[in-house]
CSV table of C-alpha atoms in Angstrom, one decimal:
chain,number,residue,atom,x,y,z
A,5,UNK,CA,-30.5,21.4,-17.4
A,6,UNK,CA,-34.0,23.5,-18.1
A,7,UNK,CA,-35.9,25.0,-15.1
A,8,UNK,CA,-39.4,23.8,-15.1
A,9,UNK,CA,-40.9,25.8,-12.6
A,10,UNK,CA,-40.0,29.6,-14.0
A,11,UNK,CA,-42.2,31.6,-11.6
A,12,UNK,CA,-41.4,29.7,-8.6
A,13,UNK,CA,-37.7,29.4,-9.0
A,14,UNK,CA,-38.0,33.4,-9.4
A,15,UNK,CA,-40.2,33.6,-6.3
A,16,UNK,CA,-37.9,31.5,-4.7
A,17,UNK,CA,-34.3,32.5,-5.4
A,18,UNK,CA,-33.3,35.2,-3.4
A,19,UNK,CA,-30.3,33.5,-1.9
A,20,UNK,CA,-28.9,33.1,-5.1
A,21,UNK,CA,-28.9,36.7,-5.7
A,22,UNK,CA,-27.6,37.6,-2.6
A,23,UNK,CA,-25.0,35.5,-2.9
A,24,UNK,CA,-24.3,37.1,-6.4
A,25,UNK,CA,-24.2,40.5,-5.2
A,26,UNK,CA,-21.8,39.6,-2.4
A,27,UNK,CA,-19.2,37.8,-4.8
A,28,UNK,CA,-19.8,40.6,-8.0
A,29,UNK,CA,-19.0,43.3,-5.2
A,30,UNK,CA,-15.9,41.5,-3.5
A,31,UNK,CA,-14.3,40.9,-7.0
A,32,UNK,CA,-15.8,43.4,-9.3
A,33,UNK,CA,-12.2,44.9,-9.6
A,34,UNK,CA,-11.4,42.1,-12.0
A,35,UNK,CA,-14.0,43.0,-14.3
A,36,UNK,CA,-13.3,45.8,-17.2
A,37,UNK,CA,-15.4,47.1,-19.7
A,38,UNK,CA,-14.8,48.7,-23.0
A,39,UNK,CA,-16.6,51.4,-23.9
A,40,UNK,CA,-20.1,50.5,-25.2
A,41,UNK,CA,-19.7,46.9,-24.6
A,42,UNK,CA,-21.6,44.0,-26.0
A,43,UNK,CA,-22.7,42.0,-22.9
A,44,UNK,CA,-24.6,38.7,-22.9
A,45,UNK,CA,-25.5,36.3,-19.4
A,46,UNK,CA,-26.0,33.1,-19.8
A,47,UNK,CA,-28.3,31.2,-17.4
A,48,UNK,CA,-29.9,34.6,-16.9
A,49,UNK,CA,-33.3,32.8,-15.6
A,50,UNK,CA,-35.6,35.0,-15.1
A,51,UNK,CA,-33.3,38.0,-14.4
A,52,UNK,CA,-34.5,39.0,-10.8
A,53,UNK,CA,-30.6,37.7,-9.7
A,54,UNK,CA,-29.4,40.2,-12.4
A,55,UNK,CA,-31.5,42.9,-11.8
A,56,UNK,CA,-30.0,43.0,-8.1
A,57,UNK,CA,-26.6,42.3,-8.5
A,58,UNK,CA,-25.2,42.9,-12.2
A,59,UNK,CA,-27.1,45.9,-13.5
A,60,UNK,CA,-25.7,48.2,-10.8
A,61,UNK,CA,-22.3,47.5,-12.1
A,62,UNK,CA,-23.2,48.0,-15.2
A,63,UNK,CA,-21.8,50.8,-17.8
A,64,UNK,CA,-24.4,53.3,-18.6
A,65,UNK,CA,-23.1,53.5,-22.3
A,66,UNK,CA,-23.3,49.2,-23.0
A,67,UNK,CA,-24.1,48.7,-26.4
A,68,UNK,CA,-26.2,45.8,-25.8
A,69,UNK,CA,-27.3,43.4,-23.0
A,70,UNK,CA,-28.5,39.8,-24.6
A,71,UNK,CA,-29.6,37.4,-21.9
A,72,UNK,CA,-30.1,33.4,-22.8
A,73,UNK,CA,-31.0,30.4,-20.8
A,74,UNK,CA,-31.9,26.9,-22.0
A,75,UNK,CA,-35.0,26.9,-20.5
A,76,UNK,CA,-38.0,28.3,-22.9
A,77,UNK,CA,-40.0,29.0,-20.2
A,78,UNK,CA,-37.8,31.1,-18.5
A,79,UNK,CA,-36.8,33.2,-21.7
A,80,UNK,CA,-40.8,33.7,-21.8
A,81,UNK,CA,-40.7,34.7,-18.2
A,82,UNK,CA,-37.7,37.1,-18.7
A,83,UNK,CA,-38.6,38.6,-21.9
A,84,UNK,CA,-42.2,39.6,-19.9
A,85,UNK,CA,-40.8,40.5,-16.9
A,86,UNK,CA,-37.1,41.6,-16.9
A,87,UNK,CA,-36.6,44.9,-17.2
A,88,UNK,CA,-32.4,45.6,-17.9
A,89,UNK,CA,-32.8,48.3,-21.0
A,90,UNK,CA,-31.6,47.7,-24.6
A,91,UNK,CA,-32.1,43.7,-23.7
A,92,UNK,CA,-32.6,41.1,-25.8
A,93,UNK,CA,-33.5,37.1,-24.7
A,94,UNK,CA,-33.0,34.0,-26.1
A,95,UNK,CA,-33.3,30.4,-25.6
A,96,UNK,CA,-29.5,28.7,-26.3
A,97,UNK,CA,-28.0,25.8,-25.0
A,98,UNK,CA,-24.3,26.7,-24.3
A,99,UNK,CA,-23.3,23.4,-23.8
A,100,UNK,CA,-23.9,22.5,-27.3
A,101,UNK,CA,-20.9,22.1,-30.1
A,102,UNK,CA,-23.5,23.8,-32.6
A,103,UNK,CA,-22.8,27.6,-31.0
A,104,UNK,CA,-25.1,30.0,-33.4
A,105,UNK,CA,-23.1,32.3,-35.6
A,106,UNK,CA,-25.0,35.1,-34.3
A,107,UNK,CA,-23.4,34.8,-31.0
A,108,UNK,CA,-19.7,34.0,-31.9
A,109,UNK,CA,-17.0,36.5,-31.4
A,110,UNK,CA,-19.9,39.5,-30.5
A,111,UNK,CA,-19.5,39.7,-26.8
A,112,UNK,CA,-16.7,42.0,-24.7
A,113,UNK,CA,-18.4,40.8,-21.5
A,114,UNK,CA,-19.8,37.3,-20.7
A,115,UNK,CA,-21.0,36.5,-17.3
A,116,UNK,CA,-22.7,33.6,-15.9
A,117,UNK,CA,-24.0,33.3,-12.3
A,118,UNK,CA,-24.7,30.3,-10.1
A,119,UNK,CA,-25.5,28.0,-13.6
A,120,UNK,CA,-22.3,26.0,-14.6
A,121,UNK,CA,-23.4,23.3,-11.3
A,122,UNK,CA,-25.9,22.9,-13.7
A,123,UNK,CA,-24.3,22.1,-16.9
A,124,UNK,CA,-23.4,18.0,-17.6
A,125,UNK,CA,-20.4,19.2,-20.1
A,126,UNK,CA,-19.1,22.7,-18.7
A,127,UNK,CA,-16.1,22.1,-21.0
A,128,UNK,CA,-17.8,22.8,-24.1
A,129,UNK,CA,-19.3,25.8,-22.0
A,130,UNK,CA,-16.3,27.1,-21.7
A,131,UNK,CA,-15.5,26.6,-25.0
A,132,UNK,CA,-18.6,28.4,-26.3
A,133,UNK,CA,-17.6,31.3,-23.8
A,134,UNK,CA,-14.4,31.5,-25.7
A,135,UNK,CA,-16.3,32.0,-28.8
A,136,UNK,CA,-18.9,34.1,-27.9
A,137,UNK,CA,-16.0,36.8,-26.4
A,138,UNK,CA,-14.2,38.9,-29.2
A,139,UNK,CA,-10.5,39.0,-29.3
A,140,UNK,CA,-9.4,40.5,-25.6
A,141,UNK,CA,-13.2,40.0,-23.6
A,142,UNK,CA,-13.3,38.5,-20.8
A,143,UNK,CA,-16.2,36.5,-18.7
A,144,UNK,CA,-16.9,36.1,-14.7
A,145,UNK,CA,-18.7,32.9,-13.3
A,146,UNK,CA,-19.7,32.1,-10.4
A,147,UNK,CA,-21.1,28.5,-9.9
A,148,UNK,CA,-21.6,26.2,-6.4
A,149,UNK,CA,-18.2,24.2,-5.6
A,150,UNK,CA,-20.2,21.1,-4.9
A,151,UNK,CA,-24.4,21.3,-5.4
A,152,UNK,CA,-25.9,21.6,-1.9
A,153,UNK,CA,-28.4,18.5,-2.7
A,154,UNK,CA,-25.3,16.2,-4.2
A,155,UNK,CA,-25.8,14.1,-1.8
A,156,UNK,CA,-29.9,14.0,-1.3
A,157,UNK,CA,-29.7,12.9,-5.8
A,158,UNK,CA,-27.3,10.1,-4.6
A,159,UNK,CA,-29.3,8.9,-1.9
A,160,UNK,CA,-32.6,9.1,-4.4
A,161,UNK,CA,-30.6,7.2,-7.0
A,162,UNK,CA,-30.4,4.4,-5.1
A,163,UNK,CA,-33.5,4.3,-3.7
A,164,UNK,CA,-35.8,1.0,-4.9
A,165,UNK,CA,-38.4,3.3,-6.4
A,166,UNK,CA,-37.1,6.7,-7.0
A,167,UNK,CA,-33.6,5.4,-8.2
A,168,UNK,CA,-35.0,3.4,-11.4
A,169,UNK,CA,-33.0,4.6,-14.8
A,170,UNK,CA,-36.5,7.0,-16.2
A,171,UNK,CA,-36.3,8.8,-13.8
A,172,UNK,CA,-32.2,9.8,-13.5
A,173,UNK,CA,-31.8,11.4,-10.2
A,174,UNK,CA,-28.1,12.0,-11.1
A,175,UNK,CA,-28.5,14.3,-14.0
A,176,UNK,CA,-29.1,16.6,-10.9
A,177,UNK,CA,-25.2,16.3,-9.7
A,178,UNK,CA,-22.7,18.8,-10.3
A,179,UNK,CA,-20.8,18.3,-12.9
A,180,UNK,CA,-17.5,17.9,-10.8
A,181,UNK,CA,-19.2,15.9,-8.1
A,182,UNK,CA,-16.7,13.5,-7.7
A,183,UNK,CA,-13.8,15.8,-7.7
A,184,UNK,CA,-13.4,17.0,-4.1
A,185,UNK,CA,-11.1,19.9,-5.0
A,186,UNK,CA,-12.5,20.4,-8.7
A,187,UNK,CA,-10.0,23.6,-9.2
A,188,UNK,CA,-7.3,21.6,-11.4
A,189,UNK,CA,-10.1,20.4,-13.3
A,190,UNK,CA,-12.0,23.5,-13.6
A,191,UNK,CA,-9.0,25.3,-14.9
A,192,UNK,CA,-8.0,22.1,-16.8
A,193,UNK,CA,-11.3,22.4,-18.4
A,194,UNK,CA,-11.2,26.6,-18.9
A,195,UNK,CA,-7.5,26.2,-21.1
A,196,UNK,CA,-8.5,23.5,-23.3
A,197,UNK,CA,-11.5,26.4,-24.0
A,198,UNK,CA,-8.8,28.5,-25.0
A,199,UNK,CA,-8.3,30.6,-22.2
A,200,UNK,CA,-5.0,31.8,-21.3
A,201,UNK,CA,-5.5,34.2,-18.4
A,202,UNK,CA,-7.3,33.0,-15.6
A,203,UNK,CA,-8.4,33.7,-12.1
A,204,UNK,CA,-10.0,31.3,-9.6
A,205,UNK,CA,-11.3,31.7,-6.1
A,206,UNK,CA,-13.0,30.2,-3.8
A,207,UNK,CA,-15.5,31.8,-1.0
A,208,UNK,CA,-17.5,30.1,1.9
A,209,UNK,CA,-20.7,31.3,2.8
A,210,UNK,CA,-24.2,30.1,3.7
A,211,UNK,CA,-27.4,29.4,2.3
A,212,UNK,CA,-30.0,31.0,4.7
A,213,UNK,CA,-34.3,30.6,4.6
A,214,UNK,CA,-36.4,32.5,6.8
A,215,UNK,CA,-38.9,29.5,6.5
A,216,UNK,CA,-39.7,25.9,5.6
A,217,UNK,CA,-41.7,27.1,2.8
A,218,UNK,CA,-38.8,29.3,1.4
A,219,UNK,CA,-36.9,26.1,1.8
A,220,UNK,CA,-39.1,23.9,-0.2
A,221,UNK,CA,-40.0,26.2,-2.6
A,222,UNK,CA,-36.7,26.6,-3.9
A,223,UNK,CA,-35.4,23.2,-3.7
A,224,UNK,CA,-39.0,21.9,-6.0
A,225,UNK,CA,-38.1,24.6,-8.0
A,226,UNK,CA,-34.7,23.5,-9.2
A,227,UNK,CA,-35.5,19.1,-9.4
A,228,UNK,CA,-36.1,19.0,-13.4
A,229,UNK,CA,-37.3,15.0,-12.2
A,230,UNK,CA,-40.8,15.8,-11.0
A,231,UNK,CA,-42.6,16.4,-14.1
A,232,UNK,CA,-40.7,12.6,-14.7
A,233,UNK,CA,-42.8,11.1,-11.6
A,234,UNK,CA,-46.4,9.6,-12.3
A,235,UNK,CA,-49.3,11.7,-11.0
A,236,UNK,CA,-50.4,9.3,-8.2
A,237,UNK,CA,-46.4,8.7,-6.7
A,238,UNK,CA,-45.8,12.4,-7.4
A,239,UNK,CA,-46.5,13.6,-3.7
A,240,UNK,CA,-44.7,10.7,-1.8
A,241,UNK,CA,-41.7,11.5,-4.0
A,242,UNK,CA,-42.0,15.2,-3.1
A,243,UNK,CA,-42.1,14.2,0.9
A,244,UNK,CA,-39.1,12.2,0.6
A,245,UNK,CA,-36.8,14.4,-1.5
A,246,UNK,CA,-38.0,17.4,0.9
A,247,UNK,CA,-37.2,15.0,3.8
A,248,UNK,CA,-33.7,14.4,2.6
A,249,UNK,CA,-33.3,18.3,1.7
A,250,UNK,CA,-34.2,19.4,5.6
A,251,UNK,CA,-32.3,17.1,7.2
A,252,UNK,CA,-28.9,19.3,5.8
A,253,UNK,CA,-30.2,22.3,6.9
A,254,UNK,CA,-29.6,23.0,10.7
A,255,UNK,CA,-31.9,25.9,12.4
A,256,UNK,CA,-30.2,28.9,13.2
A,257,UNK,CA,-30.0,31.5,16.5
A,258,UNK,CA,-28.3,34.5,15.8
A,259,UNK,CA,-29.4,37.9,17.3
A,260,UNK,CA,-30.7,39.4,14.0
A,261,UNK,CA,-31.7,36.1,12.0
A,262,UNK,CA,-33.9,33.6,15.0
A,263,UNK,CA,-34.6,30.3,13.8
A,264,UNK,CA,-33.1,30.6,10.2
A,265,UNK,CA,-32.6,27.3,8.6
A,266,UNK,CA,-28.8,27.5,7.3
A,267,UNK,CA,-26.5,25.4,5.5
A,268,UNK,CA,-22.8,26.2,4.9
A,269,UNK,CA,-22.0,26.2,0.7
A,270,UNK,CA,-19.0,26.9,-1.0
A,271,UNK,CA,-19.0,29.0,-4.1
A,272,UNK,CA,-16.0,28.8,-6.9
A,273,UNK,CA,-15.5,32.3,-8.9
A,274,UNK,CA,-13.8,32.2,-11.9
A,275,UNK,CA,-12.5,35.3,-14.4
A,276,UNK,CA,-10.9,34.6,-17.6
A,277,UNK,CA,-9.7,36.4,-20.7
A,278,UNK,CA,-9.4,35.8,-24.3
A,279,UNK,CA,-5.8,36.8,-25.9
């Protein structure tokens, strides 16, 4: 699923990498590098989440560091503002079965952060995973257990207007949306890629805006529907999806954080290895 809205989504995404930076540091003892490694992120936006959580971890001797996303726009925002040396970007779709030869069996190191929730076929993500990592790589992922907006899609699918078939609201669900505990499947799906060595976990946390706007500028960011809805409907759509995203979010009092709008989210980190 392509981002639409590059420099807002990038404005806009600091949870993500906050998040990021909190799972990477908690479990970065799983993660091994070779000496100058080949290292490519998938879903790497427009690298702001990257830039504060990966590259700190990074080796100072890695070979190479090639970042792709399926979103052209977001490659074009990358490749002019990212700023990870010996980069390069590229437009892929790594849910396609026609993986380029140019990345199979390159990579030591594949990562992936808070993108497989938006992948339809995560299995033949995985699989391209598997082929992008040379004998004995490995890759870490992080990804939303369930979407926080599941729910708000469902509610727009079946709405009289906003629910017709052009405009498919559910190509917005996660994936595993209708697997309450998706781990079997996850896993299910991460062995038929060919991986033998695995490692999942699971981690509550919160997502946390300081304001409305934060709120809504994040969650327009993200809904690849809107440049789908006609002109003159487009900003009664926006009013009711925004309605439906603020009524999950509950305002917040603690001490260092007043009136925060938080919702609870539960992220799913999974390492693997190719044998």
């Amino acid at each position: 699923m392509a981002m639409v809205f590059p420099e807002l989504f990038a404005k806009m995404s600091c949870n993500n990498a906050k998040i990021s930076k909190v799972l990477l540091d908690k479990y970065k003892h799983l993660i091994n590098f070779v000496k100058n490694p080949s290292i490519l992120e998938y879903g790497f936006a427009g690298g702001e989440n990257s830039e504060y959580s990966l590259r700190p971890l990074l080796p100072h001797d890695y070979k190479e560091f090639i970042a792709v996303d399926i979103s052209e726009p977001m490659v074009e925002h990358a490749r002019k503002n990212a700023k990870i040396p010996r980069s390069k970007f590229y437009c892929l779709d790594t849910s396609s079965p026609d993986l380029p030869e140019m990345f199979q069996n390159r990579f030591d190191n594949v990562f992936s952060f808070m993108t497989i929730h938006l992948i339809k076929d995560p299995r033949q993500t995985f699989t391209n995973t598997f082929r992008m990592l040379k004998d004995g790589g490995e890759t870490f992922q992080t990804f939303y257990k369930h979407t926080p907006c599941d729910e708000v899609f469902v509610k727009l699918s079946q709405h009289p207007k906003w629910g017709k078939e052009k405009y498919n609201q559910t190509k917005m669900l996660h994936p595993y949306y209708d697997k309450p505990e998706p781990k079997e499947y996850i896993t299910a799906d991460l062995k038929v890629a060919g991986f033998k060595k695995i490692e999942y976990m699971e981690e509550k946390m919160s997502y946390n805006f300081e304001n409305e706007e934060q709120l809504k500028g994040l969650y327009l960011s993200v809904n690849t529907t809107l440049p789908h809805i006609p002109a003159e409907d487009l900003e009664e759509y926006k009013k009711e999806y925004l309605r439906e995203v603020r009524s999950m979010y509950t305002v917040c009092e603690p001490v260092n954080q007043p009136n925060h709008l938080v919702l609870p989210v539960e992220l799913t980190v999974v390492w693997a290895k190719k044998e």
